[in-house]
Tab-separated table of C-alpha atoms in Angstrom:
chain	number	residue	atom	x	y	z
A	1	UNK	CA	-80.645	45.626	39.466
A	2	UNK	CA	-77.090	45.067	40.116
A	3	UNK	CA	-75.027	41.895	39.989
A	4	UNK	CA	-71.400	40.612	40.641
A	5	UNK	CA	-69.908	37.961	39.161
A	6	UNK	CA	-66.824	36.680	40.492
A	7	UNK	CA	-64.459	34.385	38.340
A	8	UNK	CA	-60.830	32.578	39.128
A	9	UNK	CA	-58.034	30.819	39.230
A	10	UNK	CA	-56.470	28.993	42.138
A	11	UNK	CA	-52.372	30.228	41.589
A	12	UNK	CA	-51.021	33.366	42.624
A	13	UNK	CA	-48.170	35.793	41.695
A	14	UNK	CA	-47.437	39.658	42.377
A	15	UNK	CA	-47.745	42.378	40.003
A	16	UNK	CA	-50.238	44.617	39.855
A	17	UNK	CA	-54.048	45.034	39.387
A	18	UNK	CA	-56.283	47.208	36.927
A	19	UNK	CA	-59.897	47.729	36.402
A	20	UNK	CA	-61.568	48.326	33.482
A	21	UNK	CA	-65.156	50.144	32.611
A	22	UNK	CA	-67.617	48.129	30.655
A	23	UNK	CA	-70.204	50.147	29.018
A	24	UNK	CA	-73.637	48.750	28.338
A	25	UNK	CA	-74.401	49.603	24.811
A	26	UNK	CA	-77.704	49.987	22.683
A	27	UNK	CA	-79.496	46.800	22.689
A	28	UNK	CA	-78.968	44.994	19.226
A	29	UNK	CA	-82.870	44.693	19.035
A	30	UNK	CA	-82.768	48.479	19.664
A	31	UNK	CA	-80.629	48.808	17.025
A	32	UNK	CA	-82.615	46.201	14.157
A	33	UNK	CA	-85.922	47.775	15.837
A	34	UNK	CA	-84.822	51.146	14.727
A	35	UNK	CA	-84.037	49.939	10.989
A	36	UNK	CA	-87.682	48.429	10.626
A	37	UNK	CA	-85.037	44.490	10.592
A	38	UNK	CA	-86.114	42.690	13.640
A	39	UNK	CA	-88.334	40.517	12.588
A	40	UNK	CA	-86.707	39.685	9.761
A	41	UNK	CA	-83.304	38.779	11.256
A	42	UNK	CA	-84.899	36.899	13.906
A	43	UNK	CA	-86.345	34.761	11.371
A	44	UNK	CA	-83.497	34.474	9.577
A	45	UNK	CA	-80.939	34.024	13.018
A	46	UNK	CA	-82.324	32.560	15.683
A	47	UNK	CA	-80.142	32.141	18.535
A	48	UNK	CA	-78.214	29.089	18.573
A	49	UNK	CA	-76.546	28.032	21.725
A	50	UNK	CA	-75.376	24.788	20.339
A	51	UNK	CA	-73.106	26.271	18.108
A	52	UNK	CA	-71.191	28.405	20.532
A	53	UNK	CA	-70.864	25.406	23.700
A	54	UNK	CA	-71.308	22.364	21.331
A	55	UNK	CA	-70.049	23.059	17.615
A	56	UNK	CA	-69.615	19.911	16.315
A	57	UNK	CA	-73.542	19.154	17.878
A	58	UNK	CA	-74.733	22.456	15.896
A	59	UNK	CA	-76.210	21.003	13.137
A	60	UNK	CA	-77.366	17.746	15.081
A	61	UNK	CA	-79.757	18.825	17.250
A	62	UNK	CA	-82.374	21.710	16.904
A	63	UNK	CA	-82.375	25.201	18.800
A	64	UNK	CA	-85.381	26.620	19.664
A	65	UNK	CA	-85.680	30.383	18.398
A	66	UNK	CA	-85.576	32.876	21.570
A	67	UNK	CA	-86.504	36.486	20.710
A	68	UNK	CA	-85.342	38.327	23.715
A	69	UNK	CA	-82.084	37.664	23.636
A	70	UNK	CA	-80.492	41.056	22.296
A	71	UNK	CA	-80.563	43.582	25.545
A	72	UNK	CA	-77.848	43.260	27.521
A	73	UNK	CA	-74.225	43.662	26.072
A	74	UNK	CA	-70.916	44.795	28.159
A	75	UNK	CA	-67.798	46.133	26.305
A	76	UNK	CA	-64.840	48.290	27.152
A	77	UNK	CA	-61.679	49.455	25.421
A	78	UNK	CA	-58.680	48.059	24.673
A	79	UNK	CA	-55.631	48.557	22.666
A	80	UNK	CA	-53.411	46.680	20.505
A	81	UNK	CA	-50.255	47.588	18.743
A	82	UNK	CA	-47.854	50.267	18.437
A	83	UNK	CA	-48.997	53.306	18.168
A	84	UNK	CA	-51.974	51.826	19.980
A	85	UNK	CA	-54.984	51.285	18.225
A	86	UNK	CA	-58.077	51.220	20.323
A	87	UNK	CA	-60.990	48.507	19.750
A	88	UNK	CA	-64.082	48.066	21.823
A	89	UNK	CA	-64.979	44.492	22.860
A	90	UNK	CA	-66.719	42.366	24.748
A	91	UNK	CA	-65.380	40.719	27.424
A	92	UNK	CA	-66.922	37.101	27.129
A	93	UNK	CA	-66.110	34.161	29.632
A	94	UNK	CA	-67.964	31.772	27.083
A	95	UNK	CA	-65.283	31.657	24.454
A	96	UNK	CA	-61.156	32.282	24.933
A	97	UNK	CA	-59.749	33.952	21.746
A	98	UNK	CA	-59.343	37.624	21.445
A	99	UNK	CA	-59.856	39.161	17.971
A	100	UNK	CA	-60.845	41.808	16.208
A	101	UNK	CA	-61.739	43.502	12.408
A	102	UNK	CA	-58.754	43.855	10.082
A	103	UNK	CA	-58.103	45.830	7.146
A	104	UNK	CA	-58.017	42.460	5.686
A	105	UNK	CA	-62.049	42.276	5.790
A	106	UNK	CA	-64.656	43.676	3.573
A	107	UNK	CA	-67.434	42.205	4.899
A	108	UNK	CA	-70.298	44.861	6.426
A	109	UNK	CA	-69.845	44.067	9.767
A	110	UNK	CA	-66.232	44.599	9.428
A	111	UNK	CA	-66.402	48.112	7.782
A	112	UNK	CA	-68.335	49.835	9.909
A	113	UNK	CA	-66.741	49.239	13.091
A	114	UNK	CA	-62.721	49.447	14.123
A	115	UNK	CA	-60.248	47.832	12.049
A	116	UNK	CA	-56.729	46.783	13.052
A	117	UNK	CA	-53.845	47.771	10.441
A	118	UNK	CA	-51.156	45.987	10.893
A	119	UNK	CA	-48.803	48.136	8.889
A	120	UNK	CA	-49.527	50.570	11.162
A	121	UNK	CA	-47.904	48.324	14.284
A	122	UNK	CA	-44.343	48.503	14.726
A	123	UNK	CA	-44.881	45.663	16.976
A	124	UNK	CA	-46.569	43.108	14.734
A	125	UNK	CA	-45.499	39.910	14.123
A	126	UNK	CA	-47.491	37.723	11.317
A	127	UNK	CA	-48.253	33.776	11.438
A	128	UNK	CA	-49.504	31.356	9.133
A	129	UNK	CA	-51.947	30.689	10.655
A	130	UNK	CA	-55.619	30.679	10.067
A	131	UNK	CA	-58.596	31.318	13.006
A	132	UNK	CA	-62.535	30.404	12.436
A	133	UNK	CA	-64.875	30.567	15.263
A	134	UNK	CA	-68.404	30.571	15.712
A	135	UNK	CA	-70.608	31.812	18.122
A	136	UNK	CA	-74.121	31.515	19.048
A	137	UNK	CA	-75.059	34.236	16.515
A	138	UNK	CA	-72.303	35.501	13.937
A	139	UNK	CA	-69.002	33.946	13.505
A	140	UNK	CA	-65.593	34.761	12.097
A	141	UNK	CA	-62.535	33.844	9.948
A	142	UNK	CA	-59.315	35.220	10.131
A	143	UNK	CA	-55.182	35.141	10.922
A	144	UNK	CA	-53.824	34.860	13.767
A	145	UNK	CA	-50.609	37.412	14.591
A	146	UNK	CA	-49.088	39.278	17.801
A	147	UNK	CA	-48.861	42.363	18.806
A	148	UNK	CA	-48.768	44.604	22.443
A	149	UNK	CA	-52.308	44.585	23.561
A	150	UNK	CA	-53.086	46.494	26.645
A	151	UNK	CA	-55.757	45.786	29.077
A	152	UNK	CA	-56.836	48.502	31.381
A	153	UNK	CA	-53.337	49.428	33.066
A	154	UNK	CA	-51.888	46.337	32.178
A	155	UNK	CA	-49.149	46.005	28.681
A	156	UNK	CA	-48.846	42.580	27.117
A	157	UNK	CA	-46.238	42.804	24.534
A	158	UNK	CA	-46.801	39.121	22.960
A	159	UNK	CA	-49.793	38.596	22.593
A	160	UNK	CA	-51.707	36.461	19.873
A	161	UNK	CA	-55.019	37.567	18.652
A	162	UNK	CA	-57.225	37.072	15.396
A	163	UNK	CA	-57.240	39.861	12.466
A	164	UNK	CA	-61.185	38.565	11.518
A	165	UNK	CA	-60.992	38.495	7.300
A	166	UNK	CA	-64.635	37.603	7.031
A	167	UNK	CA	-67.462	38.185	9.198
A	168	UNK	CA	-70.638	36.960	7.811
A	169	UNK	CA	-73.870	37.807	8.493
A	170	UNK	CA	-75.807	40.980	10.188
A	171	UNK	CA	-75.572	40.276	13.963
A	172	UNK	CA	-72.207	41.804	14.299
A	173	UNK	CA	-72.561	44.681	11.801
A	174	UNK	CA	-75.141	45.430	14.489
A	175	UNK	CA	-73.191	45.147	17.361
A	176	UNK	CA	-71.876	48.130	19.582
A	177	UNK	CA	-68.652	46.666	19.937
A	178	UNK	CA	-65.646	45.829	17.471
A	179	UNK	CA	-64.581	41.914	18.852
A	180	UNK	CA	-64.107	39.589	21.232
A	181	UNK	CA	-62.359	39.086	23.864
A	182	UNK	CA	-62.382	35.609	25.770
A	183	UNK	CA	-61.938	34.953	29.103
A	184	UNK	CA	-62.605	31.151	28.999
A	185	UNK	CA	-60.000	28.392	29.445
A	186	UNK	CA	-57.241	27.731	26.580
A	187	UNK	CA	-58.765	24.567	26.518
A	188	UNK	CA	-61.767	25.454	23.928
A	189	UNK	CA	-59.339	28.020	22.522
A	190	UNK	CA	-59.620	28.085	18.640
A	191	UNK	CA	-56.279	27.452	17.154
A	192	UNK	CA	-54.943	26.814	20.511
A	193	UNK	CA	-54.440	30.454	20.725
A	194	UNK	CA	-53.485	31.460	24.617
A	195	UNK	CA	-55.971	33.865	25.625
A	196	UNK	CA	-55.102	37.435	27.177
A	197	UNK	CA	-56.331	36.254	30.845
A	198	UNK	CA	-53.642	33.033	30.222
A	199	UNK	CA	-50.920	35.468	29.396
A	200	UNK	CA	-51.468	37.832	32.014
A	201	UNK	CA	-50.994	35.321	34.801
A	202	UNK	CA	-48.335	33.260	32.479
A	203	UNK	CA	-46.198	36.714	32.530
A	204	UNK	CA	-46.437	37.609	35.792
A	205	UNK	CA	-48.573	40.806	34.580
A	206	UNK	CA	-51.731	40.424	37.708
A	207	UNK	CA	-51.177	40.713	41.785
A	208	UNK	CA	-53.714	37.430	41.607
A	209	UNK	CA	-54.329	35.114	39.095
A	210	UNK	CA	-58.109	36.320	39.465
A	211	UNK	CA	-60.668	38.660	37.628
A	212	UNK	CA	-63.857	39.969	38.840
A	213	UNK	CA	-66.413	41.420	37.037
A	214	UNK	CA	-69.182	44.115	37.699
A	215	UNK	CA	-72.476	44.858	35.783
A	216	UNK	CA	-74.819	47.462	36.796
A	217	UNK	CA	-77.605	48.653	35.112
A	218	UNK	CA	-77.146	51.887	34.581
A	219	UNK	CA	-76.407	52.277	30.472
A	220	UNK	CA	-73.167	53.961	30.781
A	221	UNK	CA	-71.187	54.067	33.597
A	222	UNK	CA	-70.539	51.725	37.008
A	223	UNK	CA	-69.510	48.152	35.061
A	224	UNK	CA	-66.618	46.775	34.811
A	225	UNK	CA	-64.129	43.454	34.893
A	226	UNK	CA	-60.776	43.698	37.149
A	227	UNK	CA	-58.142	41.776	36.297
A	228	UNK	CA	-55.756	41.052	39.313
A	229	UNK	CA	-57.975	41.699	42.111
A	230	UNK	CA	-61.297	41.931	43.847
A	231	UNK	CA	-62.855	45.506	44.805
A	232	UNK	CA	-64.095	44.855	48.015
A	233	UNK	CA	-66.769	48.063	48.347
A	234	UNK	CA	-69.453	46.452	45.773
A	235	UNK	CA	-70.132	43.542	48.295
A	236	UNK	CA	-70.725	42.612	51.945
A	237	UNK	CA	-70.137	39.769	53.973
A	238	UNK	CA	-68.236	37.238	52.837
A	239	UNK	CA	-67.953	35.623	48.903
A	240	UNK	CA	-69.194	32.492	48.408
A	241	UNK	CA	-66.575	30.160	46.346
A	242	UNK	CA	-67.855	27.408	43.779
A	243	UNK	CA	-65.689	24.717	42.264
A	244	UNK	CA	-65.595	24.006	38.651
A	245	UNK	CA	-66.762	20.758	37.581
A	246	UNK	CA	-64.440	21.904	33.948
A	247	UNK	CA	-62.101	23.790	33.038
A	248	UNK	CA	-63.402	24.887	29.434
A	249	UNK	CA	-66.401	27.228	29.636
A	250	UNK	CA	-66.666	28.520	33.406
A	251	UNK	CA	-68.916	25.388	33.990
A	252	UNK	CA	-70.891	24.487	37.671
A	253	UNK	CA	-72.715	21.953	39.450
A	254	UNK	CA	-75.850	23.360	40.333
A	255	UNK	CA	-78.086	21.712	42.716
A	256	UNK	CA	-81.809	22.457	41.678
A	257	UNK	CA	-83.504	25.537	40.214
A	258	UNK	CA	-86.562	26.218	42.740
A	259	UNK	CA	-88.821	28.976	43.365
A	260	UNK	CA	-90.720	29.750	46.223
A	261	UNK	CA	-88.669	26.647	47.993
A	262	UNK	CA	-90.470	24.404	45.491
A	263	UNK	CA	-88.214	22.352	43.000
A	264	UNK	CA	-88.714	23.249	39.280
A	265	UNK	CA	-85.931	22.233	37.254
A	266	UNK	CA	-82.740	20.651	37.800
A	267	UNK	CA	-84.179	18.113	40.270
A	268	UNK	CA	-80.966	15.617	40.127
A	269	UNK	CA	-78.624	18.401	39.936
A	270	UNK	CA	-77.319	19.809	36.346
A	271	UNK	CA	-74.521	21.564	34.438
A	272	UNK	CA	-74.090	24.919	34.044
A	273	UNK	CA	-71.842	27.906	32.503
A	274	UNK	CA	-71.525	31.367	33.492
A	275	UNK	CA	-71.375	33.236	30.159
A	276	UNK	CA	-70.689	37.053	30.459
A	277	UNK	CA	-71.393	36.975	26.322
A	278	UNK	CA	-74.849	35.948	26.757
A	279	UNK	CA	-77.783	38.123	27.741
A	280	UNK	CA	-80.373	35.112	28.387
A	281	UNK	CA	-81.011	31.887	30.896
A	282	UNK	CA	-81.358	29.144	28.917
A	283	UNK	CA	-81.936	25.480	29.817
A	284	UNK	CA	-83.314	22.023	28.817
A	285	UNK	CA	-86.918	22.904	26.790
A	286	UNK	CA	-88.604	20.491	29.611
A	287	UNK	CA	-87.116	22.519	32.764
A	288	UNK	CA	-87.861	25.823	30.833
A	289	UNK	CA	-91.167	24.720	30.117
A	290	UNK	CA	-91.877	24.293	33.721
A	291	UNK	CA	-90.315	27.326	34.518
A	292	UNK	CA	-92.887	29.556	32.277
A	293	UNK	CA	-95.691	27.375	33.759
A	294	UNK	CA	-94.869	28.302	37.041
A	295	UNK	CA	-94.523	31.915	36.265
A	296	UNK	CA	-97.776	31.494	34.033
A	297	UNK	CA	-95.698	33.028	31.511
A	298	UNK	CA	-96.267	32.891	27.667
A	299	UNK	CA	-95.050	32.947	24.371
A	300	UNK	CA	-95.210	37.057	23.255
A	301	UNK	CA	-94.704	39.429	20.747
A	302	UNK	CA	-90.840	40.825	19.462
């Protein structure tokens, strides 16, 4: 199964365009299922999209636990500083700050994955100040600083991203890639940090103030996000444009969920964000209710 996913915005400059590959990585509950702690962590993290769309609702209102939530992640390489230092990330348009592990962190996660030194940088420039951000499983805590990050083919040379100082937690000690990067608005930006996609277009650096991104299936190759441009030999016909009802998360109208032309969910029309970072469909528990009992699906085994 292949799928494109077309995000962007409505200005336009000239510059260039560059694509970059996305890898899809070991699942996460590969990963746990291979060190006999999936059951455990599941337990112990259940996915919570409340905290990563509606933080200060996080510890409000319940989550209900999801278990297959860990197959699908995207990432691709990036550099930052100079000489460059290379980080895998994911590219996630549910969140809009771009970080990664520092030498400044001691926490598992960080250790065992890519850390940026910044007295390795020529090109660094320290602030004071602080980043925290949390996501629907893990979070992090950090500094924000700037440094030349490059994108594909594409050199920003001021650009502010988090050095991550803590990162509690197992979920990203597990994870196939080093950190984030966000492709959300600067509106839900922590620290009002302007995020690489922002700077891009601010700078002049894209043909289009557009990206477009790819996912196939295939484990290792054929995915990837452009930033600048549209490759017009993975579709036919003509794309379909929707508005956004907000510009914070990539957020929609949609109309109705049906299947089989019958009405399911969504009946008066509903709300709803196109998340690169997240591997699952999720929805109110009453619509996903009668979703499983169309499907006469039911509650399995991890």
């Amino acid at each position: 199964m292949k799928w494109l996913l077309l995000l962007s915005l409505v200005a336009l400059s000239q510059c260039r365009v560059t694509k970059v590959s996305l890898k899809k990585g070991k699942s996460l509950r590969q990963n746990l299922k291979e060190h006999g702690l999936l059951e455990d962590f599941l337990k112990k993290h259940p996915y919570n999209l409340a905290s990563k769309y509606f933080p200060s609702l996080a510890n409000d209102y319940a989550s209900e636990p999801l278990t297959n939530y860990m197959d699908i992640e995207y990432f691709g390489t990036i550099s930052i500083g100079t000489p460059a230092q290379e980080f895998s990330v994911l590219f996630d348009t549910g969140s809009s700050n771009l970080w990664v592990p520092s030498v400044y962190c001691s926490s598992p996660a960080c250790t065992n994955h890519n850390r940026f030194n910044p007295s390795d940088s020529s090109t660094y420039q320290d602030t004071s100040e602080n980043v925290s951000i949390q996501y629907g499983t893990g979070s992090m805590t950090g500094i924000l600083g700037y440094d030349t990050v490059q994108v594909g083919g594409i050199v920003d040379t001021n650009q502010i991203f988090g050095l991550s100082e803590t990162e509690p937690g197992s979920f990203l000690y597990y994870s196939p890639f080093d950190g984030i990067l966000g492709l959300a608005f600067p509106s839900i930006s922590s620290s009002g940090a302007t995020p690489v996609f922002d700077n891009m277009m601010n700078e002049g650096l894209v043909s289009q103030d557009l990206f477009s991104v790819y996912l196939s299936s295939d484990d290792q190759s054929g995915s990837f996000v452009m930033f600048g441009g549209i490759d017009s030999s993975y579709y036919s016909g003509n794309l379909n444009w929707i508005p956004l009802s907000a510009e914070t998360y990539w957020e929609i109208t949609m109309d109705s969920v049906t299947m089989n032309g019958q009405t399911i969910a969504c009946s008066s029309g509903c709300q709803a964000i196109i998340d690169t970072g997240t591997s699952l469909l999720a929805g109110p528990s009453t619509g996903i209710s009668n979703i499983e009992s169309y499907i006469g699906a039911s509650d399995g085994t991890i």
